C-alpha cells in the first residue's frame, strides 16, 4: 500500500511537556486520517521537526522510500522555517501543507498562554507557508479543521493525485512504430516528458512483437477467448478474426509485463507481420489500466495510464477517446467521440459486442473490435499538448449524453457529449487553446483533480466550463 508521510513541525524551545502533547495530538490526527483514507493510502507519522537535522532526516526518508508517494506537513506550534530549508531542498515527493488545528473550537473559559503557545498553526503555518513560497516549491494547501468534510476531501484528492504522480514517475511507454506521418498534435518532446513526468518513452520494433505473437499457443488463445466470452457478447461468426486479436493481446501482455511497461502506442501505418490492427486486444488491455495511444500518440498513452491510476477504485469511467464528428443542430449541438476501433470498454453503457468489420484504412484484414453505446453523466475531457516551450493541459467540463437515436451502421463503440458552457464557446476555447483530437474522458475525475496534478507537476492548465465566457477566448489567442 502506498504511503503518505505526515511530518509535523514544532521546535525544542517549548520544553518536553509541550512536545509530548504535540506528538500525542499528531498521533490522534494520523489515526483519524488512516481511518478516513483506508484503501487509498496509509498515513505514517514521522518524528516532529524540532531541529533542522530532524527535518533533513524526515525529508530524506520520504524521498528514498519507494512506497511513499507524498508528504503532509502541519505546524502544530511555531516552527521557525529556516529549520525547514535544507530538508525541503531534499524533498522529492509531492507536498500538502495541512493548515489546521488539533482543536476545533477555542476553549474560551480556560484558554491561557500555554494553550495559545501549543496551538498556534495560525502563526506557525504562515511562517512555513512563507518558506514554501520563497523557495518556489510546488505544493497544495488544505485549510480548515482536519475532520471537516471539505478538508478531508482535499486530503483524499491529494492522496489519489500523489498515487497518479508516482505512477507517472515510474511509467514506461512502448512505442510500436513512430508517430503517424505528418501529424503534429500527437507528437512531442520525449526528453522533456521524461524530465517533467518521468515517462520513459522508447521505440520497439514491431518485428520483435510479431515474434512473440507467432509463438503464442492455441491453449493461450483459448484462455483469452474464454475471458472475452465471459465479459462480452460474441456477435460474429468470424471467430478466426477474434482469435487473431486474442493472440495479439496475449503477446502484448507478455511483452509489456516482461519489460514493466504500463502504456503503449501503435500505428496503422506500421503493422508489418500482423493481419489486423489491434482492436479488442487494445480495448481489453485498456480495461486493465494499460495506457494506449493510437497513431503513435505517446502523450495520450502515458497520460491516460496516469489518469486511470488517479481514478482507480472509484465509480465511473476513465479512458482514451478521439473527437470525431458533430451534430450541429443549433442550440442542441452534440459531439460523437470514438475511434477507428480502440474505445475503452470502461465507457460501455451496454454489454460490449464483439464484432468484425472491414477497416477503411491500413489495408489489412477485417479487425475484431468491441462495439457499445456510451455511459452518461457529468465528466471532463482532458488532453496534453506540447507548445514547444512547455506542455499544456486542457481540461473541459462536458456532459455525456445518451445517443439520440440508434446508429446501426456504425461499427465502433462511441460516446456522445455536450460541451460547456455551450458548443460555440466550449469548442472554440478548445481550438484556441490548441487542444488535441485525442484526449482522456472521465466521469470519475473532476477539474479539481486535474488542477492539482497540473500544480504539483508545474504544468500549464487551461480550463473550460460553465465559467468560460466569450471574453475568455481572447486570453487563449496569443
Ligand atoms: Mn486517432
Coordinates of C-alpha atoms in Angstrom, one line a residue, residues 36-395:
X36 CA -10.7 8.0 6.5
X37 CA -8.1 7.1 3.9
X38 CA -8.3 3.4 4.3
X39 CA -8.0 1.6 1.0
X40 CA -6.4 4.7 -0.6
X41 CA -3.1 5.2 1.3
X42 CA -1.5 4.6 4.7
X43 CA -0.5 7.7 6.6
X44 CA 2.8 7.3 8.5
X45 CA 3.6 9.7 11.4
X46 CA 7.2 10.9 11.3
X47 CA 9.3 12.4 14.1
X48 CA 8.3 16.0 14.9
X49 CA 10.6 18.6 13.3
X50 CA 12.3 20.3 16.3
X51 CA 15.6 21.0 14.5
X52 CA 17.0 21.3 11.0
X53 CA 18.6 17.8 11.4
X54 CA 15.3 16.1 12.1
X55 CA 13.7 17.9 9.1
X56 CA 16.5 16.7 6.8
X57 CA 16.2 13.1 8.1
X58 CA 12.4 13.1 7.6
X59 CA 12.5 14.6 4.1
X60 CA 15.4 12.3 3.0
X61 CA 13.5 9.2 4.3
X62 CA 10.3 10.3 2.4
X63 CA 12.4 10.9 -0.8
X64 CA 14.0 7.5 -0.9
X65 CA 11.1 5.4 0.3
X66 CA 9.6 3.9 -2.9
X67 CA 6.2 3.4 -1.1
X68 CA 6.0 7.0 0.0
X69 CA 4.0 8.9 -2.7
X70 CA 3.6 12.2 -0.9
X71 CA 4.1 14.2 2.3
X72 CA 1.7 16.1 4.5
X73 CA 3.2 18.8 6.8
X74 CA 1.5 20.7 9.6
X75 CA 2.9 23.3 12.1
X76 CA 1.2 22.4 15.4
X77 CA 3.2 25.2 17.1
X78 CA 5.5 27.8 15.8
X79 CA 8.4 26.1 13.9
X80 CA 11.0 28.6 12.7
X81 CA 11.1 28.0 8.9
X82 CA 14.9 28.2 8.4
X83 CA 14.9 24.8 10.1
X84 CA 12.9 23.5 7.1
X85 CA 15.1 24.9 4.2
X86 CA 17.6 22.1 3.9
X87 CA 15.1 19.3 4.4
X88 CA 12.7 20.8 1.8
X89 CA 15.6 21.1 -0.6
X90 CA 16.0 17.3 -0.4
X91 CA 12.3 16.5 -0.7
X92 CA 11.4 14.9 -4.0
X93 CA 7.7 14.0 -3.2
X94 CA 4.5 16.0 -3.7
X95 CA 3.7 18.2 -0.7
X96 CA 0.5 19.1 1.0
X97 CA 0.5 21.8 3.6
X98 CA -2.3 21.0 6.1
X99 CA -3.3 24.2 7.7
X100 CA -5.4 23.0 10.7
X101 CA -5.5 22.6 14.4
X102 CA -5.9 19.8 16.9
X103 CA -8.8 21.7 18.5
X104 CA -11.9 22.7 16.5
X105 CA -13.2 25.4 18.9
X106 CA -11.4 27.8 21.2
X107 CA -11.9 26.9 24.9
X108 CA -12.9 30.5 25.8
X109 CA -13.3 29.7 29.5
X110 CA -9.9 28.2 30.0
X111 CA -7.7 29.5 27.3
X112 CA -4.3 30.8 28.7
X113 CA -0.8 31.4 27.2
X114 CA 0.2 27.7 27.5
X115 CA -2.8 26.8 25.3
X116 CA -2.0 29.5 22.9
X117 CA 1.6 28.6 22.6
X118 CA 0.8 24.9 22.0
X119 CA -1.9 25.6 19.4
X120 CA -0.6 28.2 17.0
X121 CA -0.9 26.9 13.5
X122 CA -2.3 30.4 12.6
X123 CA 1.2 31.6 13.4
X124 CA 3.5 28.6 12.5
X125 CA 1.7 27.7 9.3
X126 CA 2.2 31.3 8.0
X127 CA 5.9 31.1 8.8
X128 CA 6.1 27.8 7.0
X129 CA 3.9 29.0 4.1
X130 CA 6.4 31.8 3.5
X131 CA 9.4 29.5 3.1
X132 CA 7.5 27.3 0.6
X133 CA 6.6 30.4 -1.4
X134 CA 10.1 31.8 -1.1
X135 CA 11.7 28.5 -2.3
X136 CA 9.1 28.2 -5.1
X137 CA 8.1 24.6 -4.0
X138 CA 5.0 23.3 -5.8
X139 CA 2.5 22.3 -3.1
X140 CA -1.1 22.3 -2.1
X141 CA -2.7 23.9 1.0
X142 CA -5.7 22.3 2.7
X143 CA -7.1 24.8 5.2
X144 CA -9.7 24.1 7.9
X145 CA -10.4 21.7 10.8
X146 CA -9.0 18.4 9.8
X147 CA -12.2 16.5 10.4
X148 CA -14.3 18.8 8.1
X149 CA -15.6 17.0 5.0
X150 CA -14.1 19.6 2.7
X151 CA -10.6 19.3 4.2
X152 CA -10.8 15.5 4.1
X153 CA -12.0 15.6 0.5
X154 CA -8.9 17.6 -0.4
X155 CA -6.6 15.3 1.5
X156 CA -8.2 12.3 -0.3
X157 CA -7.7 14.1 -3.6
X158 CA -4.1 14.7 -2.7
X159 CA -3.6 11.0 -1.9
X160 CA -5.0 10.0 -5.3
X161 CA -3.1 12.6 -7.3
X162 CA 0.1 11.5 -5.4
X163 CA -0.5 7.9 -6.5
X164 CA -1.0 9.1 -10.1
X165 CA 2.2 11.1 -9.9
X166 CA 4.1 8.1 -8.5
X167 CA 2.7 6.0 -11.4
X168 CA 3.7 8.7 -13.8
X169 CA 7.3 8.9 -12.5
X170 CA 7.6 5.1 -12.9
X171 CA 5.8 4.8 -16.2
X172 CA 7.5 3.2 -19.2
X173 CA 5.8 3.6 -22.6
X174 CA 6.5 1.3 -25.6
X175 CA 6.1 2.9 -29.0
X176 CA 5.5 0.3 -31.7
X177 CA 6.2 2.3 -34.8
X178 CA 6.5 6.0 -34.8
X179 CA 4.1 9.0 -34.7
X180 CA 1.7 8.9 -37.6
X181 CA 3.2 10.5 -40.7
X182 CA 2.6 14.3 -40.9
X183 CA 0.5 14.5 -37.7
X184 CA 1.5 17.4 -35.4
X185 CA -0.5 17.3 -32.2
X186 CA 0.2 13.7 -31.2
X187 CA 4.0 14.3 -31.4
X188 CA 6.1 15.9 -28.6
X189 CA 9.4 16.2 -26.8
X190 CA 10.0 12.8 -25.2
X191 CA 13.1 14.1 -23.3
X192 CA 11.1 16.8 -21.7
X193 CA 8.2 14.3 -21.0
X194 CA 10.7 12.2 -19.1
X195 CA 12.2 15.2 -17.2
X196 CA 8.9 16.5 -16.1
X197 CA 6.6 13.5 -15.8
X198 CA 9.1 10.5 -15.6
X199 CA 7.8 8.9 -18.8
X200 CA 10.4 6.6 -20.4
X201 CA 9.1 6.5 -23.9
X202 CA 11.1 4.1 -26.1
X203 CA 10.7 2.7 -29.6
X204 CA 10.3 -1.0 -30.1
X205 CA 10.5 -2.8 -33.5
X206 CA 7.2 -4.3 -34.4
X207 CA 9.1 -7.4 -35.6
X208 CA 10.0 -8.2 -32.0
X209 CA 6.4 -8.2 -31.0
X210 CA 5.4 -10.3 -34.1
X211 CA 7.9 -12.9 -33.0
X212 CA 6.1 -13.2 -29.7
X213 CA 2.7 -13.2 -31.5
X214 CA 3.9 -16.1 -33.7
X215 CA 4.9 -18.1 -30.6
X216 CA 1.5 -17.8 -28.8
X217 CA 0.0 -21.2 -28.4
X218 CA -3.6 -22.4 -29.2
X219 CA -4.1 -23.0 -25.5
X220 CA -3.2 -19.4 -24.6
X221 CA -5.6 -18.2 -27.3
X222 CA -8.3 -20.5 -25.9
X223 CA -7.9 -19.0 -22.4
X224 CA -8.1 -15.4 -23.8
X225 CA -11.2 -16.3 -25.8
X226 CA -12.8 -17.7 -22.6
X227 CA -12.1 -14.3 -21.0
X228 CA -13.6 -12.5 -23.9
X229 CA -16.7 -14.7 -23.9
X230 CA -17.2 -14.2 -20.1
X231 CA -17.0 -10.4 -20.4
X232 CA -18.5 -9.7 -23.8
X233 CA -21.2 -10.9 -26.2
X234 CA -19.8 -12.7 -29.3
X235 CA -21.7 -11.1 -32.2
X236 CA -19.8 -12.5 -35.1
X237 CA -19.3 -15.8 -37.0
X238 CA -15.7 -14.8 -37.8
X239 CA -14.2 -16.5 -34.8
X240 CA -10.8 -16.7 -36.6
X241 CA -10.6 -12.9 -36.6
X242 CA -11.3 -12.7 -32.9
X243 CA -8.7 -15.4 -32.2
X244 CA -6.2 -13.3 -34.1
X245 CA -6.9 -10.4 -31.7
X246 CA -6.7 -12.7 -28.7
X247 CA -3.2 -13.8 -29.9
X248 CA -2.2 -10.1 -30.1
X249 CA -3.3 -9.4 -26.6
X250 CA -1.5 -12.5 -25.1
X251 CA 1.7 -11.4 -26.9
X252 CA 1.3 -7.7 -25.9
X253 CA 0.7 -8.8 -22.3
X254 CA 3.9 -10.9 -22.3
X255 CA 5.9 -8.1 -23.8
X256 CA 4.6 -5.3 -21.5
X257 CA 4.9 -7.4 -18.4
X258 CA 8.4 -8.6 -19.1
X259 CA 9.7 -5.0 -19.5
X260 CA 7.5 -3.5 -16.8
X261 CA 5.8 -1.3 -19.4
X262 CA 2.5 0.4 -18.4
X263 CA 1.4 2.0 -21.7
X264 CA 1.9 1.6 -25.4
X265 CA 1.3 3.1 -28.8
X266 CA 0.8 1.5 -32.2
X267 CA 0.0 2.9 -35.7
X268 CA -2.0 1.5 -38.6
X269 CA 0.9 2.7 -40.8
X270 CA 3.2 0.1 -39.4
X271 CA 1.6 -3.3 -39.0
X272 CA 4.2 -5.4 -40.7
X273 CA 3.7 -9.1 -39.9
X274 CA 0.3 -8.5 -38.4
X275 CA -3.0 -9.4 -40.2
X276 CA -5.2 -6.8 -38.3
X277 CA -4.9 -3.6 -36.5
X278 CA -5.2 -4.4 -32.7
X279 CA -8.8 -3.7 -31.8
X280 CA -10.3 -5.7 -29.0
X281 CA -6.7 -6.5 -28.0
X282 CA -6.0 -2.8 -27.2
X283 CA -9.5 -2.4 -25.8
X284 CA -9.2 -5.2 -23.3
X285 CA -5.7 -4.0 -22.2
X286 CA -7.1 -0.5 -21.6
X287 CA -9.8 -2.2 -19.4
X288 CA -6.9 -3.4 -17.2
X289 CA -5.4 0.1 -16.8
X290 CA -2.8 -0.1 -19.5
X291 CA -2.4 3.2 -21.3
X292 CA -2.9 3.2 -25.1
X293 CA -2.3 5.8 -27.8
X294 CA -3.1 5.2 -31.4
X295 CA -1.2 6.7 -34.3
X296 CA 1.9 6.8 -32.1
X297 CA 0.4 9.3 -29.7
X298 CA 2.8 8.6 -26.7
X299 CA 1.4 11.6 -24.7
X300 CA -2.2 10.4 -24.6
X301 CA -1.0 6.8 -24.0
X302 CA 1.0 7.8 -20.9
X303 CA -1.5 10.5 -19.7
X304 CA -4.4 8.0 -19.9
X305 CA -2.5 5.5 -17.8
X306 CA -1.8 8.2 -15.2
X307 CA -5.4 9.4 -15.1
X308 CA -6.7 5.8 -14.9
X309 CA -4.5 5.4 -11.9
X310 CA -5.9 8.6 -10.4
X311 CA -9.5 7.3 -10.9
X312 CA -8.7 3.8 -9.6
X313 CA -11.1 2.3 -7.1
X314 CA -13.8 5.0 -7.7
X315 CA -17.1 4.6 -9.6
X316 CA -17.3 6.0 -13.2
X317 CA -15.3 5.6 -16.4
X318 CA -12.0 7.0 -17.4
X319 CA -10.2 6.4 -20.7
X320 CA -8.8 7.4 -24.1
X321 CA -11.1 8.8 -26.7
X322 CA -11.0 10.8 -30.0
X323 CA -13.1 13.7 -31.1
X324 CA -14.8 12.5 -34.3
X325 CA -17.9 14.2 -35.6
X326 CA -20.7 16.6 -34.6
X327 CA -24.4 17.0 -34.6
X328 CA -24.6 20.8 -35.2
X329 CA -28.4 21.2 -34.8
X330 CA -28.5 24.8 -33.5
X331 CA -28.8 25.0 -29.7
X332 CA -28.6 21.2 -29.3
X333 CA -25.1 20.6 -30.6
X334 CA -23.6 17.2 -29.6
X335 CA -20.3 15.5 -30.3
X336 CA -19.8 11.9 -31.3
X337 CA -16.5 10.7 -30.0
X338 CA -15.0 7.3 -30.8
X339 CA -12.0 5.8 -32.7
X340 CA -11.3 3.5 -35.6
X341 CA -11.6 0.6 -33.1
X342 CA -9.9 1.3 -29.8
X343 CA -12.5 2.7 -27.4
X344 CA -12.0 1.5 -23.8
X345 CA -14.8 -0.7 -22.6
X346 CA -14.9 1.4 -19.4
X347 CA -17.3 3.6 -21.4
X348 CA -19.8 0.8 -22.1
X349 CA -23.3 1.5 -21.0
X350 CA -24.4 -1.8 -22.6
X351 CA -22.6 -5.1 -22.7
X352 CA -20.0 -4.8 -25.4
X353 CA -20.5 -6.9 -28.5
X354 CA -17.5 -8.4 -30.3
X355 CA -18.0 -7.6 -34.0
X356 CA -15.8 -8.0 -37.1
X357 CA -16.0 -5.4 -39.9
X358 CA -13.7 -4.0 -42.6
X359 CA -11.4 -1.1 -41.7
X360 CA -11.3 1.7 -44.2
X361 CA -7.6 2.5 -43.9
X362 CA -4.5 0.4 -43.3
X363 CA -5.1 -2.2 -46.0
X364 CA -5.3 -5.1 -43.5
X365 CA -7.8 -7.9 -42.7
X366 CA -11.1 -7.1 -41.0
X367 CA -10.4 -6.5 -37.3
X368 CA -12.4 -7.7 -34.4
X369 CA -13.5 -4.9 -32.0
X370 CA -15.8 -4.2 -29.1
X371 CA -18.9 -2.2 -30.0
X372 CA -21.2 -0.5 -27.5
X373 CA -23.1 2.7 -26.6
X374 CA -21.5 5.0 -24.1
X375 CA -22.2 5.9 -20.5
X376 CA -23.9 9.2 -19.5
X377 CA -23.3 11.8 -16.8
X378 CA -21.1 14.8 -15.9
X379 CA -17.5 14.4 -16.9
X380 CA -14.3 16.1 -18.1
X381 CA -12.3 15.9 -21.2
X382 CA -8.6 16.3 -20.7
X383 CA -5.7 16.5 -23.1
X384 CA -2.0 17.4 -23.2
X385 CA -0.2 19.2 -25.9
X386 CA 3.4 20.3 -26.5
X387 CA 3.7 24.0 -27.1
X388 CA 7.4 23.9 -27.9
X389 CA 8.4 25.8 -24.7
X390 CA 6.2 23.8 -22.3
X391 CA 3.5 21.2 -22.0
X392 CA -0.1 22.4 -21.7
X393 CA -3.1 20.6 -20.2
X394 CA -6.5 21.5 -21.3
X395 CA -9.5 20.4 -19.2

